[in-house]
Amino acid sequence: MILTTSNGDTPGYLELQDGSIFRGKLFGSRESTDGEVVFNTGMVGYVESLTDPSYRGQILTFTYPLIGNYGVCDRELFESGNVQVKGAVVSSLSEQCSHWEAVSSLDEFLGNEGITGIEGVDTRALTKHLRQKGTMLGRIVREDDDIGPFNVEDPSLKDLVSEVSPDKVRVTKGEGARIALIDCGAKRSIERSLLERGCSVINVPYDHPFTDLEYDGVLISNGPGDPMMCRKTIANVKRLMEMDDPPPMAGICLGNQIMALAAGGSTYKLPFGHRSQNQPCKDLVTGRCVITSQNHGYAVETSSLPDGWREWYRNLNDSTVEGIRHETLPFMAVQFHPEASPGPTDASGFFDTFLEVVSNDR
């Protein structure tokens, strides 16, 4: 289907915390907005990124020059029920989109979702600036808005996980292992990956006490914000880890950080994060390298890992920790996204490795 949209002419600008200004034209809802400005270098997958709960509170810059050319497909393919970003920044917004499953243009879609984008921005210059200075707060402003001095709330100081986690338990039955998925803002593709492997998925809120569940293993999902804000989840995971006969446990992205914190480790904020589909990571056990999809702004401090824990995966670009594993207990986690969506599926075997541990423990 070929869809055409008129981008209109609503001048505006992106203002960063350090006073830098990047001018362009607004699209989508065309209203002023603010958040933490980050960038993603992926060539495809803008719909998955826009609906990824890990982007909660952020203004997402796409470095690929042309965005919107295949439109927006049905919501069943989204990574959550709605758009999670506070805003979008693109160089060139395609006025015409073509895809056999497209139901709307990106402009129309963001407008219906109440999300503002800005196009015509020199995203190469913006990305270079963020790489040199680090991610920072920013706001997208209509040229005719009088919104006063820069005063943007830092989303990392908020408990963002509570905003994207479900408020009740939901069970999707399968014939295999029963996996309790601690939903801190889980991408739908994580649940799909488990269901494709025959699992029963017990989707639980981030603060669930695990007092009335029957399960074979626990998986802690991705999610937004500073992991230190996830105090209830950390406390619950710590309690599970310290059981006499602890269940097999795994973590993805934020889940990796939560497991490290629950074990007694520490995390820190990266200068500009890893948000891309081409991050090389080395398995320090096998020596195998996988190309991974990533979306995180925090990492585990290697030296903080307590006795019994070891680094499992390492990023070959900057040597940051990309996975941890316990030497004797059934605990493992990765910082990247083995479910991809978008991105390569090199690391999808993580689910099989975890489920093998679960099977052996049953």
Coordinates of C-alpha atoms in Angstrom, one line a residue:
M1 CA 0.0 0.0 0.0
I2 CA 1.3 3.5 -0.9
L3 CA 0.3 6.3 1.5
T4 CA 1.0 10.0 1.1
T5 CA 1.2 12.6 3.8
S6 CA 1.7 16.3 3.9
N7 CA 4.3 17.3 6.4
G8 CA 2.9 20.8 6.6
D9 CA 5.1 23.7 7.6
T10 CA 5.3 24.1 11.4
P11 CA 8.7 25.6 12.2
G12 CA 10.3 24.5 15.4
Y13 CA 13.6 23.6 17.0
L14 CA 15.3 21.2 19.3
E15 CA 17.0 22.9 22.3
L16 CA 19.5 21.0 24.3
Q17 CA 20.4 21.4 28.0
D18 CA 23.7 23.1 27.0
G19 CA 22.0 25.7 24.9
S20 CA 22.6 24.1 21.5
I21 CA 19.8 24.7 19.0
F22 CA 18.9 22.5 16.0
R23 CA 16.1 23.9 13.8
G24 CA 13.6 22.0 11.7
K25 CA 9.9 21.4 11.0
L26 CA 7.5 19.7 13.4
F27 CA 5.4 16.7 12.5
G28 CA 3.1 14.3 14.4
S29 CA 1.2 16.2 17.1
R30 CA 3.3 19.4 16.5
E31 CA 3.2 20.4 20.1
S32 CA 6.2 21.2 22.4
T33 CA 7.7 18.3 24.4
D34 CA 10.8 17.5 26.4
G35 CA 12.9 14.5 27.6
E36 CA 16.3 13.0 27.5
V37 CA 17.8 13.2 24.0
V38 CA 19.4 10.0 22.8
F39 CA 20.2 8.5 19.4
N40 CA 19.8 5.1 17.7
T41 CA 22.0 4.2 14.7
G42 CA 19.8 1.4 13.3
M43 CA 18.8 1.5 9.6
V44 CA 15.4 -0.1 10.1
G45 CA 13.0 -0.8 12.9
Y46 CA 11.7 2.7 13.8
V47 CA 8.3 1.4 14.7
E48 CA 9.8 -1.2 17.1
S49 CA 12.0 1.5 18.6
L50 CA 9.2 4.0 19.0
T51 CA 7.1 1.5 20.9
D52 CA 9.9 0.0 23.0
P53 CA 9.2 0.8 26.7
S54 CA 12.9 1.2 27.4
Y55 CA 12.7 4.6 25.6
R56 CA 10.2 5.9 28.1
G57 CA 10.9 9.6 28.8
Q58 CA 13.3 10.0 26.0
I59 CA 13.5 12.0 22.7
L60 CA 14.8 9.6 20.2
T61 CA 17.1 10.7 17.4
F62 CA 17.3 8.4 14.3
T63 CA 20.7 8.7 12.6
Y64 CA 19.6 6.9 9.5
P65 CA 18.8 9.8 7.1
L66 CA 15.4 8.7 5.7
I67 CA 12.7 7.7 8.2
G68 CA 9.1 6.7 7.5
N69 CA 9.5 5.2 4.0
Y70 CA 7.7 2.0 4.9
G71 CA 5.0 3.6 7.1
V72 CA 3.5 2.0 10.1
C73 CA 2.1 -1.5 10.2
D74 CA -0.6 -3.1 12.4
R75 CA -0.3 -2.8 16.1
E76 CA 0.2 -6.5 16.5
L77 CA 3.8 -5.9 15.5
F78 CA 4.4 -3.2 18.1
E79 CA 6.7 -3.8 21.1
S80 CA 4.1 -2.4 23.4
G81 CA 0.6 -1.0 23.2
N82 CA 1.5 2.5 22.2
V83 CA 4.4 4.9 21.5
Q84 CA 6.7 5.2 24.4
V85 CA 9.1 8.0 23.4
K86 CA 8.5 11.7 24.3
G87 CA 9.5 12.8 20.8
A88 CA 11.4 11.9 17.6
V89 CA 14.1 13.6 15.7
V90 CA 14.8 12.8 12.0
S91 CA 16.8 14.2 9.1
S92 CA 14.3 13.5 6.3
L93 CA 10.7 12.3 6.9
S94 CA 9.4 10.4 3.9
E95 CA 6.2 12.0 2.7
Q96 CA 5.3 8.8 0.8
C97 CA 5.4 5.4 2.4
S98 CA 5.0 2.0 0.7
H99 CA 4.6 -1.4 2.3
W100 CA 2.0 -4.1 1.8
E101 CA 1.1 -4.0 5.6
A102 CA 1.2 -0.2 6.1
V103 CA -1.9 1.2 7.7
S104 CA -0.7 4.8 8.2
S105 CA 2.2 7.2 7.6
L106 CA 4.6 7.9 10.4
D107 CA 3.4 11.5 10.5
E108 CA -0.2 10.4 10.9
F109 CA 0.7 7.7 13.4
L110 CA 2.6 10.0 15.7
G111 CA -0.2 12.6 15.4
N112 CA -2.8 10.1 16.5
E113 CA -0.6 9.1 19.4
G114 CA 0.0 12.7 20.5
I115 CA 3.7 12.5 20.0
T116 CA 5.8 15.3 18.3
G117 CA 8.6 14.8 15.9
I118 CA 11.0 17.2 14.2
E119 CA 12.4 16.8 10.7
G120 CA 15.0 18.6 8.8
V121 CA 17.5 18.4 11.6
D122 CA 21.2 17.8 10.9
T123 CA 21.2 14.5 12.8
R124 CA 24.8 13.8 12.0
A125 CA 25.8 17.0 13.8
L126 CA 23.4 16.3 16.6
T127 CA 24.7 12.8 17.1
K128 CA 28.3 13.9 17.0
H129 CA 27.5 16.5 19.6
L130 CA 25.8 13.9 21.9
R131 CA 28.8 11.5 21.5
Q132 CA 31.2 14.2 22.5
K133 CA 29.2 15.8 25.3
G134 CA 27.0 12.8 26.3
T135 CA 23.3 12.4 26.3
M136 CA 21.5 15.4 27.8
L137 CA 18.0 16.8 28.4
G138 CA 16.3 18.6 25.6
R139 CA 13.0 20.0 24.4
I140 CA 11.3 20.2 21.0
V141 CA 9.6 23.6 20.7
R142 CA 7.2 25.1 18.3
E143 CA 8.6 28.3 17.0
D144 CA 5.5 30.3 18.0
D145 CA 5.4 28.9 21.6
D146 CA 6.5 31.1 24.5
I147 CA 7.4 28.3 27.0
G148 CA 10.0 30.2 29.1
P149 CA 13.5 29.3 30.2
F150 CA 14.8 25.8 29.9
N151 CA 13.3 23.7 32.8
V152 CA 13.2 20.0 31.8
E153 CA 12.6 17.2 34.4
D154 CA 15.3 14.5 34.3
P155 CA 13.4 11.2 33.6
S156 CA 16.2 9.2 35.1
L157 CA 15.1 10.6 38.5
K158 CA 11.7 9.1 38.1
D159 CA 10.4 5.5 38.7
L160 CA 9.7 5.0 35.0
V161 CA 9.3 1.2 35.4
S162 CA 6.1 1.7 37.4
E163 CA 4.7 3.6 34.5
V164 CA 5.2 0.8 31.9
S165 CA 4.8 -2.4 34.1
P166 CA 1.4 -4.1 34.1
D167 CA -0.8 -3.9 37.3
K168 CA -1.8 -7.5 37.4
V169 CA -0.7 -11.0 36.6
R170 CA -1.4 -12.4 33.1
V171 CA -0.8 -16.0 32.0
T172 CA -0.3 -17.3 28.5
K173 CA -0.3 -21.0 28.6
G174 CA 2.0 -23.3 26.7
E175 CA 3.1 -27.0 27.0
G176 CA 6.6 -26.4 28.3
A177 CA 8.3 -24.7 31.2
R178 CA 6.5 -22.1 33.3
I179 CA 8.4 -18.9 33.1
A180 CA 7.6 -16.0 35.4
L181 CA 8.4 -12.9 33.4
I182 CA 9.0 -9.9 35.7
D183 CA 7.7 -7.2 33.4
C184 CA 9.6 -4.0 33.9
G185 CA 8.5 -2.8 30.5
A186 CA 9.0 -6.0 28.6
K187 CA 9.1 -5.9 24.8
R188 CA 6.5 -8.1 23.3
S189 CA 9.1 -10.0 21.4
I190 CA 10.6 -11.3 24.6
E191 CA 7.3 -13.0 25.5
R192 CA 7.0 -14.2 21.8
S193 CA 10.4 -15.8 22.0
L194 CA 9.3 -17.8 25.1
L195 CA 6.0 -18.8 23.6
E196 CA 7.7 -19.9 20.4
R197 CA 9.7 -22.3 22.5
G198 CA 6.6 -23.8 24.1
C199 CA 6.7 -22.0 27.4
S200 CA 3.9 -20.9 29.6
V201 CA 4.5 -17.3 30.3
I202 CA 3.4 -15.8 33.7
N203 CA 3.7 -12.0 33.1
V204 CA 3.9 -10.3 36.6
P205 CA 4.2 -6.7 37.7
Y206 CA 7.6 -5.3 38.6
D207 CA 6.8 -5.3 42.3
H208 CA 5.2 -8.7 42.5
P209 CA 6.3 -10.5 45.8
F210 CA 6.3 -14.0 44.2
T211 CA 4.4 -15.5 47.2
D212 CA 1.6 -17.2 45.3
L213 CA 3.1 -18.3 42.0
E214 CA 4.0 -21.7 40.6
Y215 CA 6.9 -21.4 38.1
D216 CA 10.0 -23.2 36.9
G217 CA 12.2 -20.2 36.1
V218 CA 12.3 -16.4 36.3
L219 CA 13.1 -13.9 33.6
I220 CA 13.6 -10.2 34.3
S221 CA 12.8 -8.0 31.3
N222 CA 14.1 -4.9 29.8
G223 CA 12.7 -1.5 31.0
P224 CA 13.4 2.2 31.1
G225 CA 15.4 4.5 33.4
D226 CA 18.1 4.2 36.1
P227 CA 18.2 0.6 37.5
M228 CA 18.7 2.1 41.0
M229 CA 15.2 3.3 40.9
C230 CA 13.9 -0.3 40.8
R231 CA 14.2 -0.8 44.5
K232 CA 11.2 -3.1 44.9
T233 CA 12.3 -5.3 42.0
I234 CA 15.9 -5.5 43.3
A235 CA 14.7 -6.5 46.7
N236 CA 12.4 -9.2 45.4
V237 CA 15.1 -10.6 43.1
K238 CA 17.6 -10.6 46.0
R239 CA 15.2 -12.6 48.1
L240 CA 14.8 -15.2 45.3
M241 CA 18.5 -15.4 44.9
E242 CA 19.0 -16.1 48.6
M243 CA 16.5 -18.9 48.8
D244 CA 17.9 -22.3 49.9
D245 CA 16.9 -23.8 46.5
P246 CA 16.8 -20.7 44.2
P247 CA 14.9 -21.0 40.9
P248 CA 16.8 -20.6 37.6
M249 CA 16.9 -16.8 36.8
A250 CA 17.8 -14.8 33.8
G251 CA 17.8 -11.1 32.9
I252 CA 17.7 -9.1 29.7
C253 CA 18.9 -5.4 29.5
L254 CA 17.5 -3.7 32.6
G255 CA 17.1 -7.3 34.0
N256 CA 20.9 -7.7 33.7
Q257 CA 21.5 -4.6 35.8
I258 CA 18.8 -5.6 38.4
M259 CA 20.4 -9.0 38.8
A260 CA 23.8 -7.4 39.3
L261 CA 22.5 -5.0 41.9
A262 CA 20.5 -7.7 43.7
A263 CA 23.8 -9.7 43.9
G264 CA 25.6 -6.8 45.5
G265 CA 27.2 -5.2 42.4
S266 CA 26.9 -1.7 41.1
T267 CA 25.9 0.1 37.8
Y268 CA 26.9 3.4 36.2
K269 CA 25.6 5.6 33.4
L270 CA 27.3 5.4 30.0
P271 CA 28.2 8.7 28.3
F272 CA 25.8 8.2 25.4
G273 CA 24.6 4.6 25.7
H274 CA 24.3 1.7 23.3
R275 CA 21.3 2.0 21.0
S276 CA 21.9 0.2 17.7
Q277 CA 21.6 -3.1 15.9
N278 CA 25.3 -3.8 15.3
Q279 CA 27.0 -4.1 18.6
P280 CA 29.7 -6.9 18.6
C281 CA 29.8 -8.9 21.9
K282 CA 32.2 -11.7 22.8
D283 CA 31.2 -14.8 24.8
L284 CA 34.1 -15.0 27.2
V285 CA 33.5 -18.7 27.7
T286 CA 33.4 -19.9 24.1
G287 CA 35.2 -17.1 22.4
R288 CA 32.3 -16.7 20.0
C289 CA 31.3 -13.2 18.8
V290 CA 27.7 -12.3 18.2
I291 CA 26.3 -9.1 16.7
T292 CA 23.6 -7.8 18.9
S293 CA 20.7 -5.3 19.1
Q294 CA 21.0 -3.0 22.1
N295 CA 19.1 -0.2 23.9
H296 CA 20.5 0.9 27.2
G297 CA 22.1 3.8 28.9
Y298 CA 23.5 2.1 32.0
A299 CA 26.0 -0.8 32.5
V300 CA 27.3 -3.1 35.2
E301 CA 30.6 -2.2 36.8
T302 CA 32.9 -5.2 36.2
S303 CA 34.9 -4.8 39.4
S304 CA 31.8 -4.7 41.6
L305 CA 30.7 -8.3 40.8
P306 CA 30.8 -10.3 44.0
D307 CA 32.5 -13.7 44.5
G308 CA 30.9 -16.4 42.5
W309 CA 29.9 -14.1 39.7
R310 CA 31.8 -13.6 36.5
E311 CA 31.6 -11.5 33.3
W312 CA 30.0 -13.6 30.6
Y313 CA 29.8 -11.2 27.5
R314 CA 32.0 -8.2 26.7
N315 CA 31.3 -5.4 24.2
L316 CA 34.1 -5.3 21.7
N317 CA 33.6 -1.6 21.0
D318 CA 34.2 -0.2 24.5
S319 CA 34.8 -3.3 26.7
T320 CA 31.7 -2.8 28.8
V321 CA 30.0 -5.7 30.5
E322 CA 27.3 -7.3 28.2
G323 CA 26.5 -10.3 30.3
I324 CA 27.0 -11.9 33.7
R325 CA 26.7 -15.4 35.0
H326 CA 27.0 -17.2 38.4
E327 CA 29.7 -19.9 38.5
T328 CA 27.6 -22.5 40.5
L329 CA 24.0 -21.2 40.8
P330 CA 21.5 -21.1 37.8
F331 CA 21.7 -17.3 37.3
M332 CA 22.5 -15.6 34.0
A333 CA 21.8 -12.3 32.3
V334 CA 22.7 -10.3 29.2
Q335 CA 22.7 -6.6 28.5
F336 CA 21.8 -6.9 24.9
H337 CA 18.5 -8.0 23.4
P338 CA 18.6 -11.7 22.2
E339 CA 15.0 -11.3 20.9
A340 CA 16.3 -8.5 18.6
S341 CA 13.2 -6.8 17.0
P342 CA 14.7 -4.9 15.4
G343 CA 18.1 -6.3 14.6
P344 CA 20.1 -9.5 14.1
T345 CA 19.1 -12.8 15.8
D346 CA 22.6 -14.0 16.4
A347 CA 22.1 -14.1 20.2
S348 CA 18.6 -15.7 20.2
G349 CA 20.2 -18.9 21.6
F350 CA 20.3 -17.2 25.0
F351 CA 16.7 -18.3 25.4
D352 CA 17.6 -21.9 24.6
T353 CA 20.5 -21.8 27.1
F354 CA 18.3 -20.5 29.8
L355 CA 15.5 -23.0 29.1
E356 CA 18.0 -25.8 29.2
V357 CA 19.0 -24.8 32.7
V358 CA 15.4 -24.6 33.6
S359 CA 14.7 -28.1 32.2
N360 CA 17.7 -29.6 34.1
D361 CA 16.5 -28.0 37.3
R362 CA 12.9 -29.2 37.1

